[in-house]
Amino acid sequence: MNHLLSWIIWLPVIGMVVIALIPRDKTELIKQVAAAVSGIQLALALYLWRIFDAATGTFQFMERAEWIPSFNITYILGVDGLSLPMVILMALIGFLGVFVSWNINKAVKGYFSLFLLLNTGVMGVFLALDFFLFYIFWEVMLLPMYFLIGMWGGPQREYAAIKFFLYTLFGSVLILIAVLALYFTCGKTFDMLVLMETAPTALNGVLWWGMSAIKVIWVLLFIGFAIKVPVFPFHTWLPLAHVEAPTAISVILAGVLLKLGIYGILRINYTMLPDGVFWFAGALAVLGLINVIWGAMCALAQKDLKKLVAYSSVNHMGYALLGMAAVIAASEMNGDNLIGAQAGINGAVFQMFNHGTISAMLFILVGVIYDRAHHRDIEGFGGLASQMPIYTGFVAVAFFAGLGLPGFSGFVSEAMIFIGAFPVFKTIVIISTIGILLNAAYFLWAFQRIFFGPANEKYNDLPEINKRELFTLVPLAAITLILGVYPRPFLDMVSATLNVLIDQVVSLGGLASVM
Amino acid sequence: MITGNIITDFCLLILFLPLLAFAINIFFGKRLPRQGDWVSVGSVLITLILSLSLLMNMFMNWDANFSYEAQFSWIDLGAFKVELGFWVDNITIVMLAVVALISSMTHIFSLEYMKGDIRYSRYYAYLGLFTFSMNGIVLANNLVSLYIFWELVGVSSYLLIAHWFEKHSAADAGKKAFLTNRVGDIGFFIGIMLIFTAIGSFNFQDVFAGVSQGMISGTLLTLAGVGLFMGAVGKSSQFPLHIWLPDAMEGPTPVSALMHAATMVAAGVYLTVRLFPLFSPEALTIIAYVGGFTALFAATIAITQNDIKKVLAYSTVSQLGYMILAVGVGNYVAALFHLLTHAMFKACLFYGSGSVIHAMHHSLHELHDHDTDPQDMRNMGGFKTKMPITHWTMVISTLAISGVPLFSGFLSKDAILAGSLAFAQHHPQHFLLPVFGFGAAAITAFYMFRLIFMTFHGEPKLPKVFEGIHESPKVMTFPLMLLAGLSFFIFYTLPYFNPISDHGWFTELIKAGDSVAPGNPTAHEIYDGVHHAHYPAMALSLLVAGLGIGLSYLMYMKHKFSAENWARKMGFLYKLSLNKYFFDENYNRFLYQPLLKLSRAVAYLDWDLYDKYFINGFGRVTNLLSKITGRIDYDGLDQILVDGVGRSVRRLGKQLKQVQTGRLQNYMLFALVGLIIILVIQTI
Amino acid sequence: MDNLNSYLFVSAVLFSLGLFGVITRRNGVAVLMGVELILNAANVNFLAFARFGGMNMAGHVYALFVIVLAAAEAAVALAIIINIFNNFKTINVDDVSELRQ
């Protein structure tokens, strides 16, 4: 397998072509093809993990091919410790997503074609090392999302889809501007590896309209990525899109797509604009804090279960932002606290992954109950625990994982983030620990209202969770539990790369040049 | 002789056997014979045997400085490393034995008490989870594992309190317990962060070494100490986070005995004992005041409660306050000692109350009476003859908790009171601490005997129910008898037989270490002070206990004073006490409701204002702009300019169309004419 | 008489007659005959230039080509006219216009 990464990216497109050749009424076959393709992709991703050398922090399995030489556009792929977990996560969620969507019965062919295209787009973003290629995949991913929400979504699907599309497109435009700005200022190349080396020095002292070029590009990129994360105040598309999207799409949206934002910031902002990191870290931490508290408060007030879970994503991504900001702890002026920087940034990446598995679980579970009761009103249930004990068990696992209970992976990442960010942002961290109380409050309160209390006669006949649904939930629950008990398999995979990243940021960045 | 790796193996087994039982019962419990209770009981009995053999080993070694550590790398990122592991010393061994013993008794007691429960296997599974987590706390050698298991006991407590979740009150109580504990845990976590940031390690020994080297000191150390203590405040239900424990009585009674009396709530005390060396003098003062105040405060609530379990719950809060007080005044060995003796007699009291409730429940069940509260002491009375074993074991435990000589509570309580007295002698400005202690002792003796008299003596209040009361079966009375037996002094003073001195294996094997925080007295100084205060404290404590018991006897046995009269005379105070000083109401009014209101306001702001008007505003503005540009574009540019061109072209075309006859011959004629014109022009 | 101008004169007369026929005649066959006249006017020119203008044999060859072309053209055109007659029952070229609105 010389072109392993290309295979991982383009396999879903092959599957899409195959599906296109299948007559539209053979829905079972279509689903099986989609499952098989995603399954092979997952196997490839796991194989990649096996042969990946975690001890080095550089890019591996690089692929490089001429594409549009006149503009220095090249087809470059590569994987490192930052993208590998995301690739595995996408492959896993993509595979499980097929089974989550098994009940789709409207335009099955179109659905699964778009589903696979989405998969390619996301994989491409994670693996592309050429800015132009990166941007193309970024857009490729948007389009299927629009149709998947707009055609297979809930009652307000069209509004949600257009809002999602326009909002994220707005972000993409800012990213495009920043990409072009980097292209023209740093030697007319889209090659990220080259840019990582040239950009930090090439932009030093460059002023545009009286502002430092670093700040301008940083802010453009940040807003573009922040919309995806979503960072307060760019977060309101998320609850709507989540609520209206079909279950599997919510799962992918929360499980993987939200990570693209943070991935982008770490991959691009951190490596190419290390000065900006120091300039912006404080704001990043504050935004993280706002995300944590604001998301939790909103979640506490929700009556729609899916919206509650959506706001919990806002809340959880806030922790990741806080952890990312901790990278500056390792700089000289913050006392060379490498421990804090490592804990924070590893925690942030771990949090991304954990939120991927936990929120995927939560959305699948919301889908399960919605399929049966046809509503998601928290107040409308009550006493389900005695009617659907297995389902209750899984919700309890997901909720407890979500509220950061030790033993589940969410705890490890949140603890690392707090510990890492504490030396630099004491007050912010102390305030944001209130978030873990609010987390517990909204999850437990929702749990009580749905499952506790006297059994509701209306739901006596609800069927218990079925085997297919269990099949989608068990791997996610197992991963959360295993990584919660022993996080080293994950952390060993990412730490070398992130140590290189910390080194890059700290050695090349400094506050002086952006002042 | 058990050494080295074998200790590790023992600890691993003690830790993970109950977890295994949990896993088996949660997945397969319902399908196993007897719903899998034997799995749990078996596993916990094995841990009991293992713990007791460790205890025996301790006796055989007789080494006060025994210490053993084992750990593995949990996280290693290069610079950031976390290692988890065990730290086994004599304190650990004693605690393991206590947890295993009470847990086994609870497992056995529940065989009968929970018989026929709808979620019987689930119940046993959760007990296993709890035992696992509690052992984890006891064995922890670092702050991270301590915190991990700390939260895990919280969740098992949540699950067990909400065991009968069909009742709203049980579900509420579970949630309240978890959330209140989380408030404390936040402080705990902040303390951990402060310490880690300064010292760079989570390991207890490293932390103590770091503190003694002055890597963290002054206000920061005090803050860290107070933060860590907040965890204990939450878990041990100290003021002002005491509100959850009485509500936790919604859980099954054996659970209350195990978790909410003997072990889990004592984890807070264990934490402060374990981390004692790093508390600064200021932090210790805060700890002492919190503990002392809680001891007295909870006791005053217990006086007026009528629910048998609520009385015991407040009594637990009060006794935990004692232990915290002991830690605060530096006499932490006494705290641990009281933890040990309290675990025995309080568990016994809870089992006793469980036995009474069980009997009441069955009697009421046979009368088809579902309205009478089986836990209300005003419905009891005279059970002495019907339930002799329950009665006598409870009396023994009550004597122990009241601090009567010959019983274990006397020794441990006396040590604590002596400690607080010695502390006040050294620091006269803290005279309130012994006042709290002795006041609480008097009140404890009073309300505990009130409980005994109201339940077992006097005339039966409901004769019909009384008829149906029977002594509980052997699986329930066996734990009662065992624990009542363990409430005698002899088990704690061996190999000596002096009933008024706590000198024995405990004080010899568990030696207080010196505090490493600057400004604290050494263990020797504390011990000297306590030693000197021993006799005055003993005399005083005997006096107050006697007073309390005597008053209770006169009031509830002899009816010399009417309790109702007193209640009426002190109406305001009585109401305060009966309503638990209105803490729940005030928390509800000033904390929960405003928080919920705030969250609704935030959600409204987020969704109905910000998103709807601001974000969608962009959409609307864009829409409006697009309409305007659309108008300009269509009506202006397109209709007038572009279409104007079109229209004029069309008009022209229409006219030119006339030329297009479609007749070939016409065209040729035109061509000819054209040719001629060209020729003519050329010739000119 | 034996000079270039007289041949060219005859050819011009023939061409004008042919053009006149093509432009004025309504009958398809008559138009065709006009075309034949024009072609033959060209033939006369070719031969005249071959004789007097130095085109030599090339003029003859072109003339032969034109004759063959004329025959082919007449065949095709007559076939079209027969078709037109079959469809429209007339060979009047004004009446068979389908292009006009």
mmCIF file of N, CA, C and O in Angstrom, chain A residues 85-108:
data_model
loop_
_atom_site.group_PDB
_atom_site.id
_atom_site.type_symbol
_atom_site.label_atom_id
_atom_site.label_comp_id
_atom_site.label_asym_id
_atom_site.label_seq_id
_atom_site.Cartn_x
_atom_site.Cartn_y
_atom_site.Cartn_z
ATOM 1 N N PRO A 85 -5.446 10.680 15.042
ATOM 2 C CA PRO A 85 -6.650 10.372 15.841
ATOM 3 C C PRO A 85 -7.921 10.878 15.181
ATOM 4 O O PRO A 85 -8.979 10.239 15.283
ATOM 5 N N MET A 86 -7.805 11.999 14.472
ATOM 6 C CA MET A 86 -8.990 12.537 13.819
ATOM 7 C C MET A 86 -9.419 11.634 12.658
ATOM 8 O O MET A 86 -10.602 11.435 12.411
ATOM 9 N N VAL A 87 -8.416 11.091 11.940
ATOM 10 C CA VAL A 87 -8.733 10.172 10.841
ATOM 11 C C VAL A 87 -9.421 8.928 11.385
ATOM 12 O O VAL A 87 -10.442 8.477 10.851
ATOM 13 N N ILE A 88 -8.880 8.406 12.477
ATOM 14 C CA ILE A 88 -9.491 7.207 13.060
ATOM 15 C C ILE A 88 -10.908 7.530 13.525
ATOM 16 O O ILE A 88 -11.849 6.768 13.288
ATOM 17 N N LEU A 89 -11.049 8.686 14.151
ATOM 18 C CA LEU A 89 -12.375 9.080 14.639
ATOM 19 C C LEU A 89 -13.362 9.178 13.488
ATOM 20 O O LEU A 89 -14.483 8.664 13.559
ATOM 21 N N MET A 90 -12.933 9.829 12.402
ATOM 22 C CA MET A 90 -13.844 9.986 11.261
ATOM 23 C C MET A 90 -14.193 8.630 10.661
ATOM 24 O O MET A 90 -15.349 8.364 10.323
ATOM 25 N N ALA A 91 -13.185 7.774 10.526
ATOM 26 C CA ALA A 91 -13.449 6.461 9.945
ATOM 27 C C ALA A 91 -14.445 5.698 10.815
ATOM 28 O O ALA A 91 -15.390 5.077 10.318
ATOM 29 N N LEU A 92 -14.244 5.790 12.126
ATOM 30 C CA LEU A 92 -15.128 5.070 13.045
ATOM 31 C C LEU A 92 -16.543 5.630 12.997
ATOM 32 O O LEU A 92 -17.517 4.892 12.829
ATOM 33 N N ILE A 93 -16.633 6.955 13.120
ATOM 34 C CA ILE A 93 -17.966 7.560 13.155
ATOM 35 C C ILE A 93 -18.645 7.381 11.794
ATOM 36 O O ILE A 93 -19.843 7.164 11.716
ATOM 37 N N GLY A 94 -17.844 7.457 10.722
ATOM 38 C CA GLY A 94 -18.415 7.257 9.393
ATOM 39 C C GLY A 94 -18.992 5.852 9.256
ATOM 40 O O GLY A 94 -20.081 5.659 8.704
ATOM 41 N N PHE A 95 -18.251 4.895 9.783
ATOM 42 C CA PHE A 95 -18.705 3.503 9.705
ATOM 43 C C PHE A 95 -19.964 3.313 10.534
ATOM 44 O O PHE A 95 -20.970 2.775 10.053
ATOM 45 N N LEU A 96 -19.927 3.786 11.775
ATOM 46 C CA LEU A 96 -21.104 3.625 12.633
ATOM 47 C C LEU A 96 -22.273 4.428 12.075
ATOM 48 O O LEU A 96 -23.435 4.024 12.189
ATOM 49 N N GLY A 97 -21.944 5.575 11.458
ATOM 50 C CA GLY A 97 -22.992 6.441 10.915
ATOM 51 C C GLY A 97 -23.844 5.717 9.888
ATOM 52 O O GLY A 97 -25.046 5.948 9.790
ATOM 53 N N VAL A 98 -23.223 4.834 9.111
ATOM 54 C CA VAL A 98 -23.996 4.077 8.123
ATOM 55 C C VAL A 98 -25.085 3.259 8.819
ATOM 56 O O VAL A 98 -26.232 3.210 8.373
ATOM 57 N N PHE A 99 -24.703 2.675 9.940
ATOM 58 C CA PHE A 99 -25.688 1.846 10.644
ATOM 59 C C PHE A 99 -26.718 2.699 11.364
ATOM 60 O O PHE A 99 -27.870 2.302 11.502
ATOM 61 N N VAL A 100 -26.281 3.872 11.803
ATOM 62 C CA VAL A 100 -27.244 4.782 12.419
ATOM 63 C C VAL A 100 -28.276 5.204 11.376
ATOM 64 O O VAL A 100 -29.451 5.373 11.679
ATOM 65 N N SER A 101 -27.830 5.341 10.127
ATOM 66 C CA SER A 101 -28.759 5.798 9.080
ATOM 67 C C SER A 101 -29.529 4.656 8.448
ATOM 68 O O SER A 101 -30.163 4.848 7.421
ATOM 69 N N TRP A 102 -29.453 3.468 9.012
ATOM 70 C CA TRP A 102 -30.064 2.308 8.378
ATOM 71 C C TRP A 102 -31.551 2.495 8.135
ATOM 72 O O TRP A 102 -32.132 1.918 7.223
ATOM 73 N N ASN A 103 -32.185 3.322 8.955
ATOM 74 C CA ASN A 103 -33.641 3.482 8.823
ATOM 75 C C ASN A 103 -34.047 4.541 7.820
ATOM 76 O O ASN A 103 -35.229 4.782 7.626
ATOM 77 N N ILE A 104 -33.084 5.198 7.216
ATOM 78 C CA ILE A 104 -33.427 6.213 6.209
ATOM 79 C C ILE A 104 -34.164 5.511 5.069
ATOM 80 O O ILE A 104 -33.711 4.482 4.576
ATOM 81 N N ASN A 105 -35.320 6.054 4.697
ATOM 82 C CA ASN A 105 -35.999 5.396 3.583
ATOM 83 C C ASN A 105 -36.408 6.365 2.484
ATOM 84 O O ASN A 105 -37.110 6.010 1.558
ATOM 85 N N LYS A 106 -35.906 7.596 2.598
ATOM 86 C CA LYS A 106 -36.226 8.569 1.563
ATOM 87 C C LYS A 106 -34.978 8.776 0.718
ATOM 88 O O LYS A 106 -33.926 9.103 1.249
ATOM 89 N N ALA A 107 -35.097 8.522 -0.559
ATOM 90 C CA ALA A 107 -33.985 8.721 -1.493
ATOM 91 C C ALA A 107 -32.685 8.134 -0.950
ATOM 92 O O ALA A 107 -31.689 8.816 -0.773
ATOM 93 N N VAL A 108 -32.728 6.846 -0.714
ATOM 94 C CA VAL A 108 -31.599 6.170 -0.078
ATOM 95 C C VAL A 108 -30.309 6.346 -0.872
ATOM 96 O O VAL A 108 -29.242 6.602 -0.313
#
